[in-house]
Coordinates of C-alpha atoms and ligand atoms in Angstrom, one line a residue:
M1 CA 86.4 94.9 107.0
I2 CA 84.6 96.7 104.1
T3 CA 83.0 95.1 101.0
L4 CA 81.8 97.2 98.1
H5 CA 79.0 96.3 95.6
A6 CA 77.6 98.2 92.9
T7 CA 73.8 99.1 92.7
T8 CA 71.4 101.1 90.6
A9 CA 69.2 101.8 93.0
T10 CA 69.2 105.7 93.8
L11 CA 69.5 107.6 97.2
E12 CA 65.8 107.9 97.2
E13 CA 64.9 104.4 96.2
G14 CA 67.6 102.3 98.0
K15 CA 67.0 100.6 101.2
A16 CA 69.8 100.7 103.7
P17 CA 69.9 101.6 107.4
L18 CA 72.3 104.5 106.5
K19 CA 72.6 106.8 103.5
V20 CA 75.2 109.0 103.0
V21 CA 74.3 112.3 101.3
W22 CA 77.4 114.1 99.7
V23 CA 77.7 117.9 100.2
K24 CA 79.9 119.7 97.7
Q25 CA 80.5 123.6 98.5
G26 CA 77.4 123.7 100.6
E27 CA 75.2 122.0 98.0
L28 CA 73.6 118.6 97.5
T29 CA 74.3 116.7 94.7
P30 CA 71.4 116.3 92.3
Q31 CA 70.5 112.9 93.7
G32 CA 70.6 114.4 97.2
Q33 CA 68.4 117.0 96.0
V34 CA 65.7 114.3 94.8
L35 CA 66.0 112.8 98.0
D36 CA 65.8 116.2 100.0
A37 CA 62.6 116.7 98.1
R38 CA 61.0 113.5 98.9
L39 CA 62.0 114.2 102.6
D40 CA 60.3 117.8 102.4
G41 CA 63.6 119.7 102.7
L42 CA 64.5 118.1 105.8
L43 CA 68.4 117.6 104.7
R44 CA 68.6 121.4 104.0
Q45 CA 67.0 122.3 107.0
A46 CA 69.3 120.2 109.4
M47 CA 72.1 121.7 107.3
A48 CA 71.1 125.0 108.0
Q49 CA 70.1 124.6 111.7
A50 CA 73.6 122.9 112.3
G51 CA 75.6 125.5 110.3
F52 CA 76.9 122.4 108.3
K53 CA 79.2 123.8 105.3
G54 CA 80.3 120.5 104.1
E55 CA 84.0 121.1 104.0
A56 CA 86.2 118.1 103.1
G57 CA 85.4 115.2 105.9
E58 CA 82.5 117.3 107.9
S59 CA 79.9 115.1 108.8
L60 CA 76.2 115.4 110.2
L61 CA 74.5 112.3 111.2
L62 CA 70.4 112.6 111.1
A63 CA 68.6 109.9 112.4
T64 CA 64.8 110.5 111.3
S65 CA 61.4 108.7 111.0
E66 CA 62.5 108.2 107.2
G67 CA 65.7 106.6 108.1
N68 CA 69.4 107.7 108.9
F69 CA 71.4 109.9 106.7
L70 CA 75.1 111.1 106.9
L71 CA 75.5 114.3 105.3
F72 CA 79.3 114.2 104.4
G73 CA 81.8 117.0 102.6
L74 CA 83.2 115.8 99.7
G75 CA 86.1 118.4 99.2
E76 CA 88.3 118.7 96.2
D77 CA 89.8 114.9 96.1
I78 CA 87.3 112.1 95.5
R79 CA 89.8 109.5 96.5
A80 CA 90.6 111.3 99.8
A81 CA 86.8 111.6 100.4
G82 CA 86.3 108.0 100.1
G83 CA 89.1 107.5 102.5
R84 CA 87.6 109.9 105.1
L85 CA 83.8 108.4 104.6
A86 CA 85.4 104.9 105.5
Q87 CA 86.9 106.0 108.3
A88 CA 83.8 107.8 109.5
L89 CA 81.7 104.8 108.9
A90 CA 84.2 102.6 110.8
K91 CA 83.1 104.6 113.9
L92 CA 79.5 104.0 113.6
A93 CA 77.5 101.0 113.9
F94 CA 75.6 100.6 110.3
P95 CA 76.6 97.5 109.0
E96 CA 75.1 98.2 105.8
V97 CA 75.3 101.7 103.7
L98 CA 74.2 103.5 100.7
V99 CA 76.5 105.9 99.1
E100 CA 76.5 107.6 95.7
A101 CA 79.1 106.7 93.7
L102 CA 80.0 109.9 91.8
E103 CA 83.2 108.9 90.2
A104 CA 83.4 105.3 91.3
Y105 CA 86.9 104.5 90.5
P106 CA 88.4 107.1 92.7
L107 CA 85.9 106.7 95.5
A108 CA 86.0 102.7 95.9
E109 CA 89.8 103.0 95.8
G110 CA 89.7 105.8 98.5
L111 CA 87.1 103.7 100.6
L112 CA 89.2 100.7 100.6
L113 CA 92.5 102.3 101.4
G114 CA 90.8 104.4 103.9
A115 CA 89.5 101.2 105.7
Y116 CA 92.7 99.6 106.1
R117 CA 93.6 98.4 109.7
F118 CA 96.8 96.5 110.8
D119 CA 95.7 94.8 113.9
R120 CA 97.3 91.5 113.7
Y121 CA 99.4 92.2 116.9
K122 CA 96.2 93.6 119.1
G123 CA 94.4 91.7 121.4
E124 CA 91.4 93.8 120.9
K125 CA 90.3 94.1 117.2
E126 CA 88.1 97.1 116.4
D127 CA 87.5 96.0 113.0
R128 CA 83.5 95.7 112.2
A129 CA 82.0 94.1 108.9
L130 CA 80.9 96.7 106.6
T131 CA 79.1 96.6 103.3
L132 CA 78.7 99.4 101.1
Y133 CA 76.4 99.7 98.2
L134 CA 77.6 102.2 95.6
S135 CA 74.8 104.0 93.7
G136 CA 75.3 104.2 90.1
A137 CA 78.9 102.6 90.2
R138 CA 79.9 100.2 87.2
P139 CA 81.0 97.0 88.5
E140 CA 84.2 97.1 86.4
D141 CA 85.3 100.1 88.3
L142 CA 84.9 98.6 91.6
E143 CA 86.8 95.1 90.4
R144 CA 89.5 97.5 89.4
A145 CA 89.7 99.2 92.7
K146 CA 89.6 96.2 94.5
G147 CA 92.7 94.6 92.5
V148 CA 94.5 97.7 93.2
A149 CA 93.8 98.0 96.8
A150 CA 94.6 94.2 97.6
G151 CA 98.1 95.1 96.4
V152 CA 98.4 98.2 98.3
Y153 CA 97.2 96.2 101.4
W154 CA 99.6 93.6 101.1
A155 CA 102.5 96.2 100.5
R156 CA 101.2 98.1 103.9
D157 CA 101.1 94.9 105.5
L158 CA 104.6 93.7 104.7
V159 CA 106.0 97.3 105.8
N160 CA 104.0 96.8 109.3
E161 CA 105.0 93.4 110.0
P162 CA 107.8 93.7 112.7
P163 CA 111.2 93.2 111.7
N164 CA 111.7 90.0 113.9
V165 CA 108.8 88.6 112.1
L166 CA 109.3 89.9 108.4
T167 CA 113.1 88.4 108.2
P168 CA 114.7 88.1 104.6
E169 CA 113.8 84.7 104.5
A170 CA 109.9 85.6 105.6
L171 CA 109.9 88.1 102.7
A172 CA 111.0 85.3 100.2
E173 CA 108.1 83.1 101.7
A174 CA 105.7 85.8 101.2
A175 CA 106.9 86.3 97.4
L176 CA 106.5 82.7 96.8
S177 CA 102.8 83.2 97.7
L178 CA 102.2 84.8 94.5
R179 CA 102.8 81.5 92.6
A180 CA 99.0 80.6 93.5
L181 CA 98.4 83.5 91.3
G182 CA 100.4 82.1 88.2
I183 CA 103.4 84.4 88.9
E184 CA 106.8 82.8 88.6
V185 CA 108.8 83.0 91.8
E186 CA 112.7 82.2 92.0
V187 CA 114.2 82.6 95.3
L188 CA 118.0 82.5 95.5
D189 CA 119.8 81.5 99.0
E190 CA 123.1 82.7 100.0
E191 CA 125.0 80.1 98.3
A192 CA 123.3 80.7 94.8
I193 CA 123.9 84.8 95.6
E194 CA 127.5 84.3 96.1
A195 CA 127.9 82.0 93.1
L196 CA 126.3 84.6 90.8
G197 CA 128.9 87.1 92.3
M198 CA 126.7 89.4 94.2
G199 CA 129.4 90.7 96.5
A200 CA 127.8 94.2 97.3
F201 CA 124.5 92.7 98.4
L202 CA 126.3 89.9 100.5
A203 CA 128.7 92.2 102.3
V204 CA 125.4 94.1 103.5
A205 CA 123.7 90.7 104.5
Q206 CA 126.9 89.3 106.3
G207 CA 126.5 91.0 109.5
S208 CA 123.1 89.1 110.2
H209 CA 122.1 86.1 111.7
H210 CA 119.3 86.0 109.2
P211 CA 120.6 84.9 105.5
P212 CA 120.0 87.1 102.6
R213 CA 117.4 86.1 99.8
F214 CA 117.2 87.2 96.5
I215 CA 113.6 87.1 94.9
H216 CA 113.0 87.0 91.1
L217 CA 109.5 87.6 90.0
R218 CA 108.3 87.2 86.5
Y219 CA 104.4 87.7 85.5
A220 CA 104.0 86.7 81.9
P221 CA 100.5 86.7 80.4
E222 CA 100.1 85.1 77.3
G223 CA 100.3 87.7 74.3
A224 CA 102.5 90.2 76.4
Q225 CA 103.8 92.9 73.9
E226 CA 105.2 95.3 76.5
R227 CA 107.8 94.6 79.3
L228 CA 108.4 96.6 82.6
D229 CA 110.9 95.4 85.1
L230 CA 110.9 96.6 88.8
V231 CA 113.7 96.6 91.4
G232 CA 112.6 97.2 95.0
K233 CA 115.1 97.8 98.2
G234 CA 114.5 94.8 100.6
L235 CA 116.2 95.8 103.6
T236 CA 114.0 94.3 106.3
F237 CA 116.1 96.0 108.9
D238 CA 118.4 98.8 108.8
S239 CA 120.5 99.4 111.9
G240 CA 123.1 101.2 110.0
G241 CA 125.5 98.7 110.7
Y242 CA 128.7 100.1 112.3
S243 CA 128.0 103.7 111.2
L244 CA 125.0 103.1 113.5
K245 CA 121.9 105.1 113.6
P246 CA 120.6 106.7 116.5
T247 CA 117.6 105.3 118.3
E248 CA 114.9 107.9 116.7
S249 CA 116.0 107.2 113.1
M250 CA 116.5 103.4 113.8
A251 CA 113.1 103.3 115.2
T252 CA 110.9 102.8 111.7
M253 CA 113.7 101.1 109.9
K254 CA 111.5 98.1 109.7
G255 CA 110.2 99.9 106.9
D256 CA 113.1 99.9 104.6
M257 CA 111.7 97.2 102.4
A258 CA 108.9 99.3 101.6
G259 CA 110.2 99.6 97.9
G260 CA 110.4 95.7 97.4
A261 CA 106.9 95.7 99.4
A262 CA 105.5 98.0 96.6
V263 CA 107.1 95.7 94.0
L264 CA 105.3 92.4 95.4
G265 CA 101.9 94.6 96.0
A266 CA 102.1 95.8 92.2
L267 CA 102.8 92.2 90.7
K268 CA 99.9 90.8 92.9
S269 CA 97.5 93.6 91.6
A270 CA 99.0 92.9 88.1
A271 CA 98.0 89.3 88.5
L272 CA 94.5 89.9 89.9
L273 CA 93.7 92.6 87.2
G274 CA 95.4 90.4 84.4
L275 CA 97.3 93.6 83.2
P276 CA 98.2 92.4 79.4
L277 CA 102.2 92.9 79.9
E278 CA 105.3 90.9 81.1
I279 CA 106.5 92.4 84.5
G280 CA 109.9 91.4 86.1
G281 CA 110.5 91.9 89.8
Y282 CA 113.9 92.0 91.8
I283 CA 114.3 92.3 95.5
A284 CA 117.8 91.6 97.1
A285 CA 116.4 91.1 100.8
C286 CA 118.7 91.1 103.7
E287 CA 119.2 92.7 107.0
N288 CA 121.6 95.5 107.8
M289 CA 123.2 94.6 111.4
V290 CA 126.1 95.0 113.6
S291 CA 128.2 91.8 114.5
G292 CA 131.6 90.4 114.6
R293 CA 130.9 89.2 110.7
A294 CA 129.5 92.6 109.9
Y295 CA 131.0 94.6 106.8
R296 CA 133.2 97.6 107.8
L297 CA 134.0 101.0 106.5
G298 CA 137.2 100.7 104.1
D299 CA 135.9 97.3 102.8
V300 CA 136.2 96.9 99.0
L301 CA 133.2 94.8 97.4
K302 CA 133.0 93.5 94.1
T303 CA 129.7 94.1 92.5
L304 CA 128.0 91.6 90.1
A305 CA 128.2 94.1 87.3
G306 CA 131.9 93.9 88.0
K307 CA 132.9 97.3 89.4
T308 CA 134.5 97.6 92.8
V309 CA 133.1 99.8 95.8
E310 CA 134.9 101.1 98.7
V311 CA 132.7 101.1 101.6
M312 CA 132.9 104.6 103.5
N313 CA 129.3 104.2 105.1
T314 CA 127.7 101.0 106.1
D315 CA 124.5 103.0 106.5
A316 CA 124.7 103.6 102.7
E317 CA 123.7 100.0 102.2
G318 CA 120.6 100.3 100.2
R319 CA 122.4 101.2 97.0
L320 CA 124.8 98.4 97.7
T321 CA 122.0 95.7 97.5
L322 CA 120.4 97.8 94.4
V323 CA 123.3 97.9 92.1
D324 CA 123.5 94.2 92.2
A325 CA 119.7 93.8 91.8
L326 CA 120.1 96.1 88.8
A327 CA 122.7 94.5 87.2
Y328 CA 120.9 91.2 87.5
A329 CA 117.7 92.7 86.0
E330 CA 119.5 93.8 83.2
R331 CA 120.8 90.3 82.6
Q332 CA 117.5 89.0 82.5
G333 CA 116.7 91.2 79.7
A334 CA 115.3 94.3 81.1
R335 CA 114.5 97.1 78.7
R336 CA 113.6 99.7 81.0
I337 CA 113.9 99.7 84.8
L338 CA 111.4 101.6 87.4
E339 CA 113.4 101.0 90.8
L340 CA 111.7 102.2 94.3
S341 CA 113.6 102.4 97.3
T342 CA 113.5 104.3 100.9
L343 CA 117.2 105.2 99.9
T344 CA 118.2 108.5 101.5
G345 CA 117.2 110.9 104.4
S346 CA 118.4 113.5 102.2
A347 CA 115.4 113.0 99.7
V348 CA 113.0 113.4 103.1
V349 CA 114.6 116.7 103.9
A350 CA 114.6 117.8 100.2
L351 CA 110.9 117.2 99.8
G352 CA 109.0 116.4 103.0
E353 CA 107.1 113.2 104.2
E354 CA 104.5 113.4 101.4
V355 CA 106.6 113.4 98.1
A356 CA 109.0 110.8 96.6
A357 CA 112.1 112.1 94.7
L358 CA 112.2 111.1 91.0
F359 CA 115.4 110.8 89.3
A360 CA 115.6 109.6 85.6
T361 CA 118.5 108.5 83.4
E362 CA 116.2 109.0 80.5
E363 CA 113.7 112.1 80.2
A364 CA 110.9 110.1 78.2
W365 CA 110.8 107.5 80.8
G366 CA 111.1 109.9 83.3
K367 CA 107.9 111.7 82.2
Q368 CA 105.8 108.5 82.0
V369 CA 106.2 107.6 85.6
E370 CA 105.7 111.1 86.6
E371 CA 102.4 111.4 84.7
A372 CA 101.7 108.0 85.8
A373 CA 102.0 109.0 89.4
R374 CA 99.9 111.9 88.9
R375 CA 97.1 109.9 87.7
A376 CA 97.5 107.4 90.5
G377 CA 97.3 110.3 93.1
E378 CA 100.9 109.5 94.6
K379 CA 103.2 112.8 95.0
V380 CA 106.5 112.5 93.2
W381 CA 108.6 115.3 91.8
P382 CA 111.7 115.1 89.9
L383 CA 115.2 116.1 91.1
P384 CA 118.2 116.4 88.8
L385 CA 120.7 113.6 88.1
E386 CA 123.4 115.9 88.1
R387 CA 126.5 114.6 86.5
A388 CA 129.1 116.9 87.9
Y389 CA 128.5 115.6 91.3
R390 CA 129.8 112.2 90.1
E391 CA 133.4 113.3 91.2
K392 CA 132.0 112.9 94.9
L393 CA 131.9 109.1 94.4
K394 CA 135.4 108.8 93.4
S395 CA 137.6 106.4 95.9
P396 CA 141.4 106.4 95.9
V397 CA 141.2 102.7 96.0
A398 CA 138.1 101.3 94.2
D399 CA 136.1 102.3 91.3
L400 CA 133.6 104.1 93.4
K401 CA 133.0 104.9 96.9
N402 CA 129.5 104.3 98.3
V403 CA 128.7 107.9 99.6
G404 CA 129.4 111.4 98.7
D405 CA 129.5 114.4 101.2
R406 CA 126.5 115.6 103.1
N407 CA 125.2 117.8 100.2
G408 CA 122.9 116.6 97.6
G409 CA 122.8 113.0 99.2
A410 CA 120.0 111.9 97.3
I411 CA 121.4 112.9 93.9
T412 CA 124.7 111.3 94.4
A413 CA 122.7 108.1 95.6
A414 CA 120.6 108.2 92.7
L415 CA 124.0 108.7 90.6
F416 CA 125.6 105.6 92.3
L417 CA 122.9 103.6 91.0
A418 CA 122.8 104.9 87.3
E419 CA 126.7 103.9 87.3
F420 CA 125.2 100.2 87.3
V421 CA 122.4 100.3 84.5
T422 CA 122.8 101.0 80.7
V423 CA 118.8 100.7 80.0
P424 CA 116.6 103.5 80.9
L425 CA 116.1 103.9 84.8
V426 CA 113.8 105.8 86.9
H427 CA 114.8 106.0 90.5
L428 CA 112.0 106.8 93.1
D429 CA 113.4 107.5 96.5
I430 CA 110.5 106.9 98.4
A431 CA 112.0 107.3 101.8
G432 CA 109.3 110.0 103.0
P433 CA 106.4 108.9 101.6
A434 CA 106.8 105.0 102.3
F435 CA 106.0 105.2 106.0
T436 CA 103.8 107.8 108.1
K437 CA 103.7 108.6 111.6
K438 CA 100.3 109.9 111.5
A439 CA 97.0 108.8 110.1
H440 CA 95.9 110.2 106.9
A441 CA 92.8 110.4 104.9
L442 CA 93.8 107.1 103.0
G443 CA 95.0 105.2 105.9
P444 CA 96.5 104.8 109.4
E445 CA 99.9 105.4 110.5
G446 CA 102.3 103.1 109.3
G447 CA 103.2 101.6 105.9
T448 CA 101.7 103.6 103.1
G449 CA 102.4 101.1 100.1
F450 CA 103.6 104.0 98.3
G451 CA 104.4 103.1 94.8
V452 CA 102.1 100.2 94.0
R453 CA 99.4 102.8 92.4
T454 CA 102.1 104.3 90.6
V455 CA 103.9 101.1 89.1
L456 CA 100.1 100.2 88.2
E457 CA 99.4 103.3 86.2
V458 CA 102.8 103.0 84.4
A459 CA 102.2 99.2 83.4
R460 CA 98.3 100.7 82.2
G461 CA 100.1 103.6 80.3
L462 CA 102.5 101.2 78.6
T463 CA 99.6 99.0 77.5
D464 CA 96.9 101.7 77.1
T465 CA 95.7 101.1 73.3
T466 CA 92.9 103.9 73.2
P467 CA 93.9 106.7 71.6
A468 CA 94.3 109.8 73.7
Ligands
BES1 N1 117.3 103.4 104.8 C1 117.9 104.7 105.1 C2 117.0 105.8 104.5 C3 116.0 106.3 105.0 C4 116.1 107.6 105.8 C5 114.8 105.6 104.9 C6 114.8 107.9 106.5 C7 113.6 106.1 105.6 C8 113.5 107.2 106.1 C9 119.2 104.6 104.2 O1 119.9 103.2 104.1 C10 120.5 105.3 104.9 O2 120.6 105.2 106.1 N2 120.7 106.4 104.2 C11 121.8 107.2 104.6 C12 122.8 107.4 103.5 C13 124.0 108.1 103.8 C14 124.6 107.5 105.0 C15 124.8 108.8 102.9 C16 121.1 108.7 105.1 O3 120.0 108.9 104.4 O4 121.4 109.4 106.1
ZN2 ZN1 121.1 102.8 105.9
ZN3 ZN1 118.2 101.7 104.4

């Protein structure tokens, strides 16, 4: 547990059992220099003696008669530096630490994200209470970082929860907790989903013992002028169905609801921060399983939008659930949609584990999301929505089939989604960055909460009234 407070005390004046001194390109910051002068150059001497260069994340702990100091390499990215510092501090036993805020917002966000742990199922918890005082920080910057981090934490938790615990019903229960923040939450059960005519979503769900849930969220603060609608993939587990995945690919498929988790996390943050726009959220939550009731290859499904789809691969299930959610969002009056999904392995082959693929049916909307992601520090890169590949989705018996061939798989998946929407759509394929197998500056292995920060920046961008 990490707690952040703003303070006006400088490194020299402040009283804390540990003070962090930033080192950038081998140099102390001006505040660090003042402190060093007070200590008769002790810090710089120690740096020289230890050959301390101050590279990103490099640290040197000094215990002196004047107190304890941690020299810490800043690097280029303040947010990442915060994450690394939080992880370094977690290994030291100081309950209270004073640190120069520099740019308080990204630093605070990095500190909070870097301190994230998922130890709910561990007998031994390593987490200690740590209070950080950020010298020179504006309290409002810390409040914003806390609001954003709360959403990212929640999205990570939901992804990290095992699939036997986080069933579609449990995901819906989690969504209902947002009512406490004033968000309207409606959960449709199997009967209601069927009555609506979401035949594609239902088909994916029908092989599971756990019934599906359709989650509809609405955050509508008074006086909102703008509106944003979010759709997230909500597969609480994807076995592949009869097009069964091999073990290695299936191992992380509890994370196949990461898009939905990002939608929930972003809505939570939006409400905590009181963002002044209306946000709709839609998650078709279900499990893709194998059983005597499961959908088959060759099945023809009727979607909510009316189009029929021939199933040629039961592992291309995400798009089937998503097109019904997209059609529903449009029925609810969505004017622009941002959709997030762990949709294809193809996107991971193209862009690797750290970069999400961005597809846009309208250039301006695509650029807005791209810019927002950059500001948020989340990596996305555009791929073309190449219409020439639409013919790969032609079916001899239905309006469409649910897969193309091996080539351009992320693109044909995006084209499939685009067939079901008329308003501007941005599709973020987050299959790579949603889940990580190795720890990084901003968090441990597992769910990353990818997308929450981008969505919040998009929302801020839509309501920002300050002239550029
Ligand atoms: N959930 C997977 C995509 C995925 C892959 C997410 C790797 C995270 C990491 C999706 O449902 C899927 O299985 N897609 C298939 C589509 C194919 C059958 C056209 C894929 O990418 O192999
Ligand atoms: Zn799949
Ligand atoms: Zn999937």
